[in-house]
Amino acid sequence: YLRIAAPSMAPIAIAVLVILLQYAIKTFDLVRALTNGGPGISTALPALVVYDFMFQRAQLGRGSAAAVLLLLSLLVVLLPYYGYRQWQAHRERARG
């Protein structure tokens, strides 16, 4: 099963992960307008934390650090996906 089914499902799983990651980043406005990250921090998203540090608390250093950490976490997911897509394209070109 792992040698047959898992490799055929891997591209779909990766694409779904990337789409869900984009959706999580794009929901900032909904969370901000509807709940403002509450109750407590139950609906706080990373982008909302960056916004809170920079514009609500006026802590630009912490907000910038949170934004850099958000960027690095996105790169952890997107760079392997990009490398996989490049490898797949190279393999297709080699086949002819």
XYZ file of N, CA and C in Angstrom:
288
model
N 0.821 -1.196 0.000
C 0.000 0.000 0.000
C 0.863 1.257 0.000
N 1.899 1.305 0.821
C 2.725 2.500 0.907
C 3.533 2.741 -0.359
N 3.834 1.705 -1.104
C 4.624 1.876 -2.326
C 3.770 2.204 -3.540
N 2.478 1.936 -3.466
C 1.610 2.169 -4.619
C 0.672 3.349 -4.387
N -0.110 3.288 -3.339
C -1.150 4.300 -3.120
C -0.588 5.621 -2.598
N 0.334 5.564 -1.664
C 0.859 6.795 -1.067
C 1.551 7.698 -2.090
N 2.409 7.181 -2.977
C 3.013 8.079 -3.966
C 1.998 8.700 -4.925
N 0.929 7.997 -5.218
C -0.064 8.579 -6.120
C -0.930 9.618 -5.413
N -1.042 9.536 -4.096
C -1.827 10.523 -3.348
C -0.992 11.713 -2.896
N 0.313 11.624 -2.939
C 1.184 12.683 -2.437
C 0.979 14.019 -3.148
N 0.905 14.081 -4.484
C 0.694 15.390 -5.117
C -0.622 16.046 -4.710
N -1.651 15.254 -4.536
C -2.941 15.806 -4.127
C -2.860 16.322 -2.698
N -2.221 15.574 -1.824
C -2.086 16.004 -0.431
C -1.274 17.290 -0.329
N -0.230 17.410 -1.118
C 0.592 18.618 -1.097
C -0.198 19.804 -1.625
N -0.937 19.616 -2.708
C -1.745 20.705 -3.260
C -2.812 21.156 -2.268
N -3.444 20.214 -1.595
C -4.455 20.563 -0.588
C -3.814 21.334 0.559
N -2.633 20.934 0.987
C -1.932 21.634 2.054
C -1.633 23.076 1.663
N -1.169 23.290 0.449
C -0.860 24.643 -0.015
C -2.130 25.486 -0.097
N -3.215 24.917 -0.597
C -4.477 25.659 -0.695
C -5.000 26.016 0.691
N -4.941 25.085 1.634
C -5.398 25.377 2.993
C -4.518 26.417 3.675
N -3.232 26.402 3.385
C -2.334 27.405 3.938
C -2.691 28.790 3.414
N -2.972 28.885 2.117
C -3.393 30.164 1.549
C -4.714 30.621 2.152
N -5.627 29.705 2.361
C -6.912 30.047 2.959
C -6.733 30.551 4.387
N -5.846 29.934 5.138
C -5.609 30.363 6.520
C -5.051 31.774 6.573
N -4.242 32.143 5.608
C -3.684 33.489 5.586
C -4.731 34.503 5.130
N -5.588 34.116 4.210
C -6.597 35.037 3.678
C -7.769 35.268 4.624
N -7.914 34.515 5.690
C -9.046 34.673 6.594
C -8.818 35.753 7.642
N -7.749 36.502 7.534
C -7.464 37.553 8.511
C -8.624 38.523 8.637
N -9.155 39.001 7.535
C -10.208 40.012 7.591
C -11.484 39.482 8.236
N -11.825 38.213 7.977
C -13.016 37.642 8.594
C -12.869 37.537 10.106
N -11.728 37.034 10.550
C -11.503 36.885 11.990
C -11.454 38.253 12.657
N -10.821 39.199 12.021
C -10.718 40.554 12.594
C -12.091 41.203 12.706
N -12.909 41.082 11.683
C -14.216 41.731 11.686
C -15.210 41.033 12.610
N -15.181 39.703 12.648
C -16.208 38.983 13.393
C -15.875 38.775 14.862
N -14.640 38.378 15.179
C -14.334 38.001 16.562
C -13.159 38.751 17.163
N -12.359 39.412 16.347
C -11.151 40.096 16.807
C -10.224 39.147 17.567
N -10.216 37.882 17.162
C -9.333 36.900 17.767
C -9.874 36.263 19.031
N -11.080 36.552 19.406
C -11.615 36.072 20.682
C -12.648 34.993 20.494
N -13.202 34.465 21.527
C -12.943 34.784 22.930
C -11.570 34.282 23.369
N -10.919 35.101 24.135
C -9.537 34.795 24.511
C -8.656 34.864 23.277
N -7.962 33.777 23.002
C -7.143 33.698 21.788
C -7.570 32.507 20.938
N -8.830 32.091 21.091
C -9.282 30.862 20.437
C -9.295 30.957 18.916
N -9.490 32.147 18.353
C -9.482 32.277 16.895
C -8.356 33.183 16.416
N -7.336 33.365 17.214
C -6.209 34.207 16.821
C -5.382 33.499 15.758
N -5.150 34.176 14.661
C -4.319 33.668 13.569
C -2.971 34.381 13.611
N -1.938 33.806 12.998
C -0.634 34.479 13.007
C -0.686 35.895 12.432
N -1.439 36.103 11.374
C -1.533 37.447 10.800
C -2.221 38.409 11.762
N -3.174 37.924 12.531
C -3.848 38.762 13.522
C -2.902 39.125 14.661
N -2.021 38.209 15.033
C -1.022 38.497 16.067
C -0.065 39.582 15.578
N 0.370 39.497 14.324
C 1.243 40.527 13.750
C 0.530 41.873 13.758
N -0.714 41.898 13.324
C -1.499 43.136 13.305
C -1.646 43.706 14.710
N -1.925 42.849 15.674
C -2.107 43.297 17.051
C -0.829 43.932 17.596
N 0.310 43.283 17.393
C 1.571 43.844 17.881
C 1.879 45.178 17.214
N 1.705 45.262 15.913
C 2.154 46.447 15.195
C 1.196 47.627 15.323
N -0.097 47.385 15.245
C -1.027 48.504 15.153
C -1.861 48.729 16.410
N -2.101 47.711 17.203
C -2.869 47.896 18.428
C -1.968 48.248 19.611
N -0.829 47.568 19.706
C 0.072 47.784 20.841
C 1.238 48.705 20.513
N 1.432 49.040 19.250
C 2.531 49.902 18.789
C 3.898 49.326 19.163
N 4.030 48.001 19.105
C 5.306 47.333 19.343
C 5.832 46.847 17.994
N 6.463 47.766 17.276
C 6.885 47.468 15.909
C 7.947 46.379 15.848
N 8.821 46.320 16.823
C 9.860 45.289 16.836
C 9.276 43.890 16.969
N 8.357 43.721 17.911
C 7.725 42.411 18.085
C 6.845 42.061 16.892
N 6.166 43.052 16.348
C 5.346 42.801 15.166
C 6.188 42.381 13.975
N 7.329 43.037 13.804
C 8.229 42.670 12.711
C 8.796 41.272 12.916
N 9.149 40.946 14.146
C 9.663 39.603 14.435
C 8.594 38.546 14.173
N 7.353 38.836 14.557
C 6.263 37.894 14.299
C 6.020 37.739 12.803
N 6.150 38.836 12.048
C 5.971 38.762 10.597
C 7.072 37.929 9.948
N 8.302 38.073 10.425
C 9.407 37.274 9.891
C 9.192 35.799 10.214
N 8.727 35.494 11.426
C 8.441 34.100 11.777
C 7.308 33.541 10.925
N 6.317 34.361 10.620
C 5.239 33.933 9.730
C 5.785 33.632 8.340
N 6.663 34.490 7.837
C 7.281 34.256 6.532
C 8.105 32.974 6.534
N 8.886 32.751 7.574
C 9.702 31.537 7.644
C 8.839 30.284 7.716
N 7.740 30.354 8.443
C 6.857 29.186 8.515
C 6.209 28.905 7.168
N 5.915 29.943 6.407
C 5.380 29.731 5.062
C 6.434 29.129 4.143
N 7.664 29.589 4.275
C 8.736 29.058 3.433
C 9.019 27.594 3.729
N 8.843 27.176 4.974
C 9.052 25.768 5.336
C 8.105 24.873 4.550
N 6.916 25.361 4.282
C 5.935 24.574 3.535
C 6.096 24.764 2.031
N 6.290 26.001 1.591
C 6.254 26.285 0.160
C 7.532 25.913 -0.585
N 8.688 26.036 0.032
C 9.925 25.691 -0.678
C 10.026 24.206 -1.018
N 9.696 23.288 -0.108
C 9.689 21.878 -0.525
C 8.666 21.601 -1.625
N 7.531 22.257 -1.575
C 6.523 22.097 -2.626
C 7.072 22.589 -3.964
N 7.726 23.745 -3.954
C 8.322 24.278 -5.177
C 9.415 23.343 -5.696
N 10.249 22.826 -4.813
C 11.288 21.887 -5.226
C 10.711 20.617 -5.811
N 9.644 20.121 -5.211
C 8.976 18.929 -5.732
C 8.412 19.193 -7.124
N 7.802 20.353 -7.320
C 7.236 20.684 -8.634
C 8.345 20.820 -9.682
N 9.477 21.400 -9.315
C 10.599 21.518 -10.241
C 11.156 20.142 -10.588
N 11.284 19.281 -9.594
C 11.773 17.928 -9.829
C 10.820 17.177 -10.744
N 9.532 17.337 -10.512
C 8.528 16.667 -11.332
C 8.576 17.174 -12.779
N 8.739 18.481 -12.971
C 8.834 19.039 -14.318
C 10.098 18.550 -15.017
N 11.207 18.477 -14.289
C 12.456 17.983 -14.867
C 12.316 16.523 -15.277
N 11.642 15.739 -14.453
C 11.425 14.329 -14.766
C 10.550 14.171 -16.010
N 9.539 15.020 -16.150
C 8.673 14.963 -17.334
C 9.438 15.358 -18.596
N 10.315 16.369 -18.503
C 11.116 16.771 -19.667
C 12.088 15.678 -20.066
N 12.619 14.953 -19.091
C 13.570 13.882 -19.384
C 12.891 12.720 -20.101
N 11.624 12.508 -19.795
C 10.892 11.436 -20.465
C 10.634 11.754 -21.933
N 10.437 13.042 -22.204
C 10.257 13.438 -23.601
C 8.902 13.647 -24.035
